[in-house]
Amino acid sequence: MSEEQRPRLRDLFRPRPISTDRTVTTEADDAVPIGLRVTAAYAWRLLLIAAVVAGIIWLVIQLKLLVIPLMVGILITALLWPAFQWMLRHRFPRWLAVALSILGTLAIVSLLLWLVIWQVRTQLPDVQARSAQAVEEFRQFLLEGPLHLSEAQIQGWIDQGMEFVNEQTQVLLNGALAVGTTAAHVVTGAVLSLFILICLLADGRGIWRWTLRLFPRAARPAADAAASNGFATLVNYARTQLLVAAIDAVGIGVGAALLGVPLAIPVAVLVFLGSFVPIVGAVVTGAVAVLLALVYNGPLIALAMLAVVLGVQQLEGHILQPILMGSAVKVHPLAVVLVVAGGSMVGGIPGALFAVPLAAFVNVAAVTVSTGSWRTGDQPNADLIWSTVPRERRRRNR
């Protein structure tokens, strides 16, 4: 075979017209309607794709003790990347930039934990007293309210609850070993995530160059561009969510403190962590703050707390975020909710946390390859689940 006739591997990535010259048909094929044949062709391809996706999900679940620390390390790397790159641009030695990034992150986490523990210890007696008062008020409501329950009925429910707890005691004792094992896994995963974070900051590009060698030579430019665009999207996602989490936590925490809601700092930390799950996390953690206000401060303060939560989220989403970011991040809420719900059903809390950034990465990488933008280096020109649209700035005449 001559050099001109030999097929080139890079030609496999170029779309070609489908040839029907070799199609073999029979009388039975001719009897099947064209619509049914097209449907069957789509069906077996969709089934094959579903089988591959199911296999990947099964493999991830089996290797979850390795996959979760890896995903945590990559997500924290994306969070620290802007500050890390800023230090490198200002001629910080790489080892110093890595050390400052790691130590700064550990210092912030330690400070948040100390504040939570300090406020819990300080307000614990008052919380206990308010809890007893709230239980007594609820009991009086059951007796004198519209339900008109009797003491015997209330005591019967209490006895049933205690019996259920006693029945589950043996289960809880048997699960102590499992809890200890889980705690050991958490510690091991945290150490592994820290090690992955250090490696990615210290030599992330070198690790990716080695990984790129696993692809065929002709596919490496497309894979490199797709991964670069995907990681840039991941950094943009992490930066946006960090901003959203900080605004939500400060606003709701300050509002709770001003309204006299107990445990304002733990609530703020909970809101900060929950906001990394888009839309769903902010709603759930905001509901916790409103519930605390309802239990300990009454319905009026709860309504005021609800107004604070809604006001902070609206202020953050429509005013502060576009101003501080300099761009508007466009994500359809339905896509986010469906992706988070699917991730939580498959992987629980880790699945909900990583669902949106993983979907954004896969979407951007796929669009980069399918549109051919990897050849020119341009941004992918297609619908993205997570995209940044720069705001047009008016030029000022000087």
Short mmCIF file of C-alpha atoms in Angstrom, two decimals:
data_model
loop_
_atom_site.label_atom_id
_atom_site.label_comp_id
_atom_site.label_asym_id
_atom_site.label_seq_id
_atom_site.Cartn_x
_atom_site.Cartn_y
_atom_site.Cartn_z
CA MET A 1 0.00 0.00 0.00
CA SER A 2 1.42 3.37 -1.00
CA GLU A 3 1.83 6.29 1.33
CA GLU A 4 -1.07 8.16 -0.29
CA GLN A 5 -3.47 5.22 0.10
CA ARG A 6 -2.60 4.54 3.75
CA PRO A 7 -5.34 5.92 6.05
CA ARG A 8 -4.20 8.47 8.57
CA LEU A 9 -5.36 8.21 12.19
CA ARG A 10 -6.28 11.88 12.43
CA ASP A 11 -8.78 11.39 9.63
CA LEU A 12 -10.85 9.31 12.04
CA PHE A 13 -11.77 12.49 13.91
CA ARG A 14 -13.18 14.18 10.81
CA PRO A 15 -16.87 13.67 9.95
CA ARG A 16 -17.41 11.79 6.71
CA PRO A 17 -20.58 11.06 4.74
CA ILE A 18 -22.16 7.70 5.45
CA SER A 19 -21.83 5.28 2.59
CA THR A 20 -24.84 3.08 1.83
CA ASP A 21 -23.28 1.15 -1.05
CA ARG A 22 -22.60 -1.91 1.12
CA THR A 23 -26.02 -2.04 2.79
CA VAL A 24 -27.56 -5.50 2.47
CA THR A 25 -31.35 -5.60 2.51
CA THR A 26 -33.77 -8.50 2.48
CA GLU A 27 -37.48 -8.82 1.89
CA ALA A 28 -38.04 -8.75 5.65
CA ASP A 29 -36.07 -5.50 5.92
CA ASP A 30 -38.16 -3.97 3.17
CA ALA A 31 -41.33 -4.97 5.01
CA VAL A 32 -40.26 -3.06 8.16
CA PRO A 33 -41.33 0.61 8.08
CA ILE A 34 -38.51 3.12 7.82
CA GLY A 35 -39.61 4.80 11.06
CA LEU A 36 -39.29 1.54 12.98
CA ARG A 37 -35.85 0.86 11.51
CA VAL A 38 -34.62 4.32 12.49
CA THR A 39 -36.09 3.89 15.97
CA ALA A 40 -34.38 0.52 16.37
CA ALA A 41 -31.06 1.99 15.23
CA TYR A 42 -31.35 4.74 17.81
CA ALA A 43 -32.49 2.28 20.47
CA TRP A 44 -29.55 -0.09 20.36
CA ARG A 45 -27.09 2.79 20.27
CA LEU A 46 -28.77 4.40 23.29
CA LEU A 47 -28.73 1.07 25.11
CA LEU A 48 -25.02 0.71 24.40
CA ILE A 49 -24.34 4.23 25.71
CA ALA A 50 -26.45 3.52 28.81
CA ALA A 51 -24.52 0.30 29.44
CA VAL A 52 -21.18 2.12 29.20
CA VAL A 53 -22.38 4.88 31.55
CA ALA A 54 -23.72 2.29 34.01
CA GLY A 55 -20.41 0.47 33.92
CA ILE A 56 -18.50 3.66 34.62
CA ILE A 57 -20.83 4.53 37.53
CA TRP A 58 -20.46 1.01 38.96
CA LEU A 59 -16.67 1.26 38.75
CA VAL A 60 -16.70 4.68 40.43
CA ILE A 61 -18.86 3.32 43.27
CA GLN A 62 -16.50 0.40 43.77
CA LEU A 63 -13.52 2.78 43.89
CA LYS A 64 -15.29 5.52 45.87
CA LEU A 65 -12.62 5.57 48.59
CA LEU A 66 -10.15 6.61 45.90
CA VAL A 67 -12.44 8.63 43.60
CA ILE A 68 -13.89 10.92 46.29
CA PRO A 69 -10.49 12.11 47.60
CA LEU A 70 -9.37 12.63 44.00
CA MET A 71 -12.44 14.74 43.21
CA VAL A 72 -12.04 16.71 46.46
CA GLY A 73 -8.40 17.39 45.63
CA ILE A 74 -9.26 18.58 42.11
CA LEU A 75 -12.09 20.81 43.36
CA ILE A 76 -9.92 22.41 46.06
CA THR A 77 -7.19 22.90 43.45
CA ALA A 78 -9.70 24.78 41.30
CA LEU A 79 -10.65 26.90 44.33
CA LEU A 80 -7.03 27.80 45.06
CA TRP A 81 -5.96 28.16 41.44
CA PRO A 82 -6.58 31.94 41.01
CA ALA A 83 -4.59 32.82 44.15
CA PHE A 84 -1.91 30.26 43.27
CA GLN A 85 -1.51 31.68 39.76
CA TRP A 86 -1.39 35.22 41.15
CA MET A 87 1.55 34.25 43.35
CA LEU A 88 3.35 32.62 40.43
CA ARG A 89 2.81 35.72 38.25
CA HIS A 90 4.38 37.83 41.00
CA ARG A 91 7.49 35.63 40.94
CA PHE A 92 6.83 33.66 44.11
CA PRO A 93 8.84 30.42 44.11
CA ARG A 94 6.54 27.53 43.30
CA TRP A 95 7.30 25.75 46.56
CA LEU A 96 6.45 28.90 48.51
CA ALA A 97 3.20 29.37 46.57
CA VAL A 98 2.22 25.77 47.28
CA ALA A 99 3.06 26.14 50.98
CA LEU A 100 1.14 29.40 51.34
CA SER A 101 -1.88 27.95 49.54
CA ILE A 102 -1.98 24.84 51.74
CA LEU A 103 -1.24 26.63 55.02
CA GLY A 104 -3.72 29.40 54.23
CA THR A 105 -6.47 26.88 53.52
CA LEU A 106 -5.73 24.93 56.71
CA ALA A 107 -5.68 28.17 58.73
CA ILE A 108 -9.08 29.25 57.39
CA VAL A 109 -10.64 25.83 58.05
CA SER A 110 -9.15 25.72 61.57
CA LEU A 111 -10.46 29.22 62.32
CA LEU A 112 -13.97 28.29 61.20
CA LEU A 113 -13.93 25.13 63.32
CA TRP A 114 -12.70 27.08 66.35
CA LEU A 115 -15.44 29.68 65.96
CA VAL A 116 -18.11 26.97 65.69
CA ILE A 117 -16.85 25.11 68.77
CA TRP A 118 -16.49 28.34 70.75
CA GLN A 119 -20.04 29.50 70.09
CA VAL A 120 -21.54 26.06 70.71
CA ARG A 121 -19.80 25.85 74.08
CA THR A 122 -20.76 29.42 74.97
CA GLN A 123 -24.44 29.15 74.05
CA LEU A 124 -25.04 25.52 75.01
CA PRO A 125 -26.76 26.22 78.38
CA ASP A 126 -29.04 28.82 76.82
CA VAL A 127 -29.84 26.50 73.91
CA GLN A 128 -30.72 23.70 76.30
CA ALA A 129 -33.02 25.98 78.29
CA ARG A 130 -34.71 27.27 75.14
CA SER A 131 -35.10 23.71 73.88
CA ALA A 132 -36.89 22.65 77.06
CA GLN A 133 -39.11 25.73 76.83
CA ALA A 134 -39.91 25.02 73.18
CA VAL A 135 -40.85 21.41 73.99
CA GLU A 136 -43.14 22.58 76.79
CA GLU A 137 -44.79 25.16 74.53
CA PHE A 138 -45.34 22.50 71.88
CA ARG A 139 -46.89 20.22 74.51
CA GLN A 140 -49.26 22.97 75.60
CA PHE A 141 -50.20 23.56 71.97
CA LEU A 142 -51.09 19.89 71.57
CA LEU A 143 -53.22 20.01 74.73
CA GLU A 144 -54.96 23.36 74.27
CA GLY A 145 -54.71 23.86 70.51
CA PRO A 146 -57.09 22.77 67.79
CA LEU A 147 -56.00 19.12 68.11
CA HIS A 148 -57.20 18.88 71.78
CA LEU A 149 -55.04 15.88 72.59
CA SER A 150 -55.07 14.35 76.04
CA GLU A 151 -52.17 13.66 78.39
CA ALA A 152 -52.65 9.92 77.83
CA GLN A 153 -52.34 10.28 74.06
CA ILE A 154 -49.19 12.40 74.33
CA GLN A 155 -47.67 9.99 76.85
CA GLY A 156 -48.56 7.08 74.57
CA TRP A 157 -46.65 8.68 71.69
CA ILE A 158 -43.68 9.30 73.99
CA ASP A 159 -43.74 5.67 75.14
CA GLN A 160 -43.84 4.46 71.53
CA GLY A 161 -40.84 6.66 70.73
CA MET A 162 -38.88 5.32 73.68
CA GLU A 163 -39.75 1.76 72.72
CA PHE A 164 -38.51 2.39 69.19
CA VAL A 165 -35.26 3.83 70.55
CA ASN A 166 -34.77 0.79 72.80
CA GLU A 167 -35.37 -1.54 69.87
CA GLN A 168 -32.75 0.26 67.81
CA THR A 169 -30.15 0.28 70.59
CA GLN A 170 -28.76 -3.08 69.55
CA VAL A 171 -28.57 -1.91 65.95
CA LEU A 172 -26.71 1.22 67.03
CA LEU A 173 -24.26 -0.82 69.09
CA ASN A 174 -23.64 -3.17 66.19
CA GLY A 175 -23.05 -0.18 63.97
CA ALA A 176 -20.37 1.27 66.24
CA LEU A 177 -17.68 -0.69 64.43
CA ALA A 178 -19.01 0.54 61.10
CA VAL A 179 -18.92 4.12 62.39
CA GLY A 180 -15.34 3.66 63.47
CA THR A 181 -14.46 2.26 60.08
CA THR A 182 -16.17 5.20 58.40
CA ALA A 183 -14.26 7.65 60.57
CA ALA A 184 -11.01 5.92 59.61
CA HIS A 185 -12.00 6.19 55.95
CA VAL A 186 -12.73 9.90 56.37
CA VAL A 187 -9.32 10.52 57.92
CA THR A 188 -7.59 8.46 55.24
CA GLY A 189 -9.52 10.28 52.52
CA ALA A 190 -8.62 13.67 53.99
CA VAL A 191 -4.92 12.80 54.03
CA LEU A 192 -5.12 11.46 50.48
CA SER A 193 -6.95 14.60 49.30
CA LEU A 194 -4.25 16.77 50.86
CA PHE A 195 -1.54 14.76 49.12
CA ILE A 196 -3.36 15.00 45.77
CA LEU A 197 -3.77 18.76 46.27
CA ILE A 198 -0.05 19.21 46.90
CA CYS A 199 0.85 17.14 43.83
CA LEU A 200 -1.55 19.03 41.57
CA LEU A 201 -0.28 22.42 42.68
CA ALA A 202 3.36 21.39 42.53
CA ASP A 203 3.36 19.54 39.20
CA GLY A 204 -0.15 19.52 37.76
CA ARG A 205 1.00 20.23 34.21
CA GLY A 206 3.57 17.43 34.34
CA ILE A 207 0.93 14.97 35.57
CA TRP A 208 -1.36 15.97 32.73
CA ARG A 209 1.43 15.62 30.13
CA TRP A 210 1.99 12.07 31.33
CA THR A 211 -1.76 11.35 31.22
CA LEU A 212 -1.96 12.79 27.72
CA ARG A 213 0.42 10.09 26.47
CA LEU A 214 -2.33 7.52 27.08
CA PHE A 215 -4.26 9.01 24.13
CA PRO A 216 -3.39 8.26 20.49
CA ARG A 217 -0.95 10.78 19.09
CA ALA A 218 -3.49 12.22 16.64
CA ALA A 219 -6.07 12.70 19.42
CA ARG A 220 -3.74 14.47 21.85
CA PRO A 221 -4.33 18.05 20.62
CA ALA A 222 -8.12 17.60 20.91
CA ALA A 223 -7.83 15.97 24.35
CA ASP A 224 -5.45 18.68 25.58
CA ALA A 225 -7.73 21.51 24.44
CA ALA A 226 -10.82 19.80 25.83
CA ALA A 227 -9.21 19.26 29.22
CA SER A 228 -7.84 22.83 29.32
CA ASN A 229 -11.26 24.32 28.56
CA GLY A 230 -12.89 21.97 31.05
CA PHE A 231 -10.47 22.91 33.81
CA ALA A 232 -10.92 26.62 33.05
CA THR A 233 -14.66 26.10 33.41
CA LEU A 234 -14.08 24.24 36.67
CA VAL A 235 -11.99 27.13 38.02
CA ASN A 236 -14.71 29.56 36.99
CA TYR A 237 -17.32 27.38 38.70
CA ALA A 238 -15.30 27.11 41.91
CA ARG A 239 -14.60 30.86 42.00
CA THR A 240 -18.28 31.65 41.46
CA GLN A 241 -19.45 29.21 44.12
CA LEU A 242 -16.86 30.51 46.60
CA LEU A 243 -18.18 34.02 46.08
CA VAL A 244 -21.79 32.85 46.40
CA ALA A 245 -21.00 30.86 49.56
CA ALA A 246 -19.16 33.75 51.21
CA ILE A 247 -21.96 36.26 50.48
CA ASP A 248 -24.69 33.86 51.65
CA ALA A 249 -22.81 32.89 54.82
CA VAL A 250 -21.95 36.45 55.88
CA GLY A 251 -25.39 37.83 55.07
CA ILE A 252 -27.39 35.06 56.74
CA GLY A 253 -25.00 34.80 59.70
CA VAL A 254 -25.10 38.53 60.41
CA GLY A 255 -28.89 38.54 59.98
CA ALA A 256 -29.27 35.65 62.42
CA ALA A 257 -27.02 37.37 64.97
CA LEU A 258 -28.94 40.67 64.72
CA LEU A 259 -32.28 38.85 65.12
CA GLY A 260 -31.04 36.99 68.20
CA VAL A 261 -31.14 33.52 66.62
CA PRO A 262 -28.82 31.18 68.56
CA LEU A 263 -25.78 29.52 66.98
CA ALA A 264 -25.40 32.19 64.30
CA ILE A 265 -21.79 31.25 63.53
CA PRO A 266 -22.49 27.51 63.06
CA VAL A 267 -25.44 28.46 60.88
CA ALA A 268 -23.18 30.72 58.78
CA VAL A 269 -20.60 27.94 58.38
CA LEU A 270 -23.34 25.49 57.44
CA VAL A 271 -24.66 27.94 54.82
CA PHE A 272 -21.11 28.43 53.48
CA LEU A 273 -20.58 24.69 53.02
CA GLY A 274 -24.07 24.06 51.69
CA SER A 275 -23.79 26.79 49.07
CA PHE A 276 -21.25 24.70 47.17
CA VAL A 277 -24.22 22.59 46.06
CA PRO A 278 -25.88 25.05 43.65
CA ILE A 279 -29.47 26.15 44.37
CA VAL A 280 -30.36 23.08 46.48
CA GLY A 281 -27.70 23.67 49.15
CA ALA A 282 -28.62 27.32 49.67
CA VAL A 283 -32.31 26.45 50.01
CA VAL A 284 -31.72 23.64 52.54
CA THR A 285 -29.27 25.55 54.74
CA GLY A 286 -31.46 28.66 54.63
CA ALA A 287 -34.38 26.52 55.79
CA VAL A 288 -32.28 25.36 58.76
CA ALA A 289 -31.75 28.99 59.82
CA VAL A 290 -35.49 29.71 59.53
CA LEU A 291 -36.33 26.56 61.52
CA LEU A 292 -33.98 27.56 64.33
CA ALA A 293 -35.58 30.99 64.46
CA LEU A 294 -39.05 29.42 64.56
CA VAL A 295 -38.17 27.03 67.40
CA TYR A 296 -36.23 29.43 69.62
CA ASN A 297 -37.56 32.89 68.73
CA GLY A 298 -41.13 32.46 67.54
CA PRO A 299 -42.98 32.93 64.23
CA LEU A 300 -42.32 36.67 63.87
CA ILE A 301 -38.54 36.28 64.09
CA ALA A 302 -38.82 33.25 61.80
CA LEU A 303 -40.58 35.38 59.17
CA ALA A 304 -37.87 38.03 59.57
CA MET A 305 -35.19 35.32 59.18
CA LEU A 306 -36.94 34.04 56.05
CA ALA A 307 -36.92 37.57 54.64
CA VAL A 308 -33.19 37.83 55.40
CA VAL A 309 -32.46 34.52 53.66
CA LEU A 310 -34.46 35.42 50.56
CA GLY A 311 -33.06 38.96 50.49
CA VAL A 312 -29.44 37.78 50.74
CA GLN A 313 -29.90 35.23 47.97
CA GLN A 314 -31.57 37.75 45.67
CA LEU A 315 -28.93 40.40 46.42
CA GLU A 316 -26.12 37.95 45.78
CA GLY A 317 -27.58 36.50 42.60
CA HIS A 318 -28.73 39.66 40.83
CA ILE A 319 -26.53 42.52 42.08
CA LEU A 320 -23.32 41.61 43.91
CA GLN A 321 -22.22 38.61 41.84
CA PRO A 322 -22.30 40.38 38.42
CA ILE A 323 -20.53 43.45 39.87
CA LEU A 324 -17.77 41.57 41.70
CA MET A 325 -17.24 38.90 39.04
CA GLY A 326 -17.32 41.27 36.08
CA SER A 327 -19.36 38.67 34.20
CA ALA A 328 -22.69 36.92 34.34
CA VAL A 329 -22.59 33.17 34.86
CA LYS A 330 -25.48 31.62 32.98
CA VAL A 331 -26.80 28.26 34.17
CA HIS A 332 -30.35 27.04 33.68
CA PRO A 333 -31.82 26.22 37.12
CA LEU A 334 -33.65 23.16 35.78
CA ALA A 335 -30.39 21.64 34.53
CA VAL A 336 -28.70 22.29 37.89
CA VAL A 337 -31.56 20.79 39.93
CA LEU A 338 -31.76 17.67 37.75
CA VAL A 339 -28.00 17.15 37.80
CA VAL A 340 -27.81 17.61 41.58
CA ALA A 341 -30.78 15.27 42.13
CA GLY A 342 -29.25 12.61 39.90
CA GLY A 343 -25.86 12.94 41.58
CA SER A 344 -27.39 12.63 45.06
CA MET A 345 -29.35 9.50 44.06
CA VAL A 346 -26.22 7.87 42.67
CA GLY A 347 -23.58 9.04 45.15
CA GLY A 348 -25.34 10.68 48.11
CA ILE A 349 -23.79 13.88 49.46
CA PRO A 350 -20.54 13.51 47.44
CA GLY A 351 -22.63 12.95 44.32
CA ALA A 352 -24.62 16.13 44.93
CA LEU A 353 -21.41 18.08 45.54
CA PHE A 354 -19.56 16.90 42.43
CA ALA A 355 -22.50 16.53 40.05
CA VAL A 356 -22.58 20.06 38.62
CA PRO A 357 -18.81 20.60 38.22
CA LEU A 358 -18.43 17.16 36.65
CA ALA A 359 -21.33 17.78 34.27
CA ALA A 360 -19.90 21.19 33.37
CA PHE A 361 -16.45 19.72 32.69
CA VAL A 362 -17.82 16.90 30.53
CA ASN A 363 -20.10 19.27 28.63
CA VAL A 364 -17.36 21.78 27.84
CA ALA A 365 -14.88 19.05 26.88
CA ALA A 366 -17.40 17.38 24.57
CA VAL A 367 -18.36 20.67 22.92
CA THR A 368 -14.69 21.54 22.42
CA VAL A 369 -14.13 18.30 20.51
CA SER A 370 -17.41 18.26 18.59
CA THR A 371 -17.23 21.88 17.37
CA GLY A 372 -13.61 21.57 16.26
CA SER A 373 -12.59 24.61 18.31
CA TRP A 374 -9.54 22.67 19.51
CA ARG A 375 -8.00 23.21 16.03
CA THR A 376 -8.20 27.03 16.21
CA GLY A 377 -7.90 27.59 19.95
CA ASP A 378 -11.16 29.58 20.01
CA GLN A 379 -13.77 29.26 22.72
CA PRO A 380 -16.42 26.62 22.02
CA ASN A 381 -19.35 28.22 20.20
CA ALA A 382 -22.25 26.12 21.48
CA ASP A 383 -24.66 25.74 24.40
CA LEU A 384 -22.80 24.99 27.61
CA ILE A 385 -24.22 23.89 30.94
CA TRP A 386 -21.86 26.36 32.60
CA SER A 387 -20.52 29.28 30.56
CA THR A 388 -19.19 32.73 31.27
CA VAL A 389 -20.58 35.57 29.20
CA PRO A 390 -18.42 38.72 29.59
CA ARG A 391 -20.33 41.89 30.25
CA GLU A 392 -19.85 44.62 27.69
CA ARG A 393 -18.07 47.61 29.22
CA ARG A 394 -18.48 51.09 27.86
CA ARG A 395 -15.29 52.78 26.93
CA ARG A 396 -14.70 56.06 28.64
CA ASN A 397 -13.32 58.91 26.57
CA ARG A 398 -10.42 60.54 28.27
#
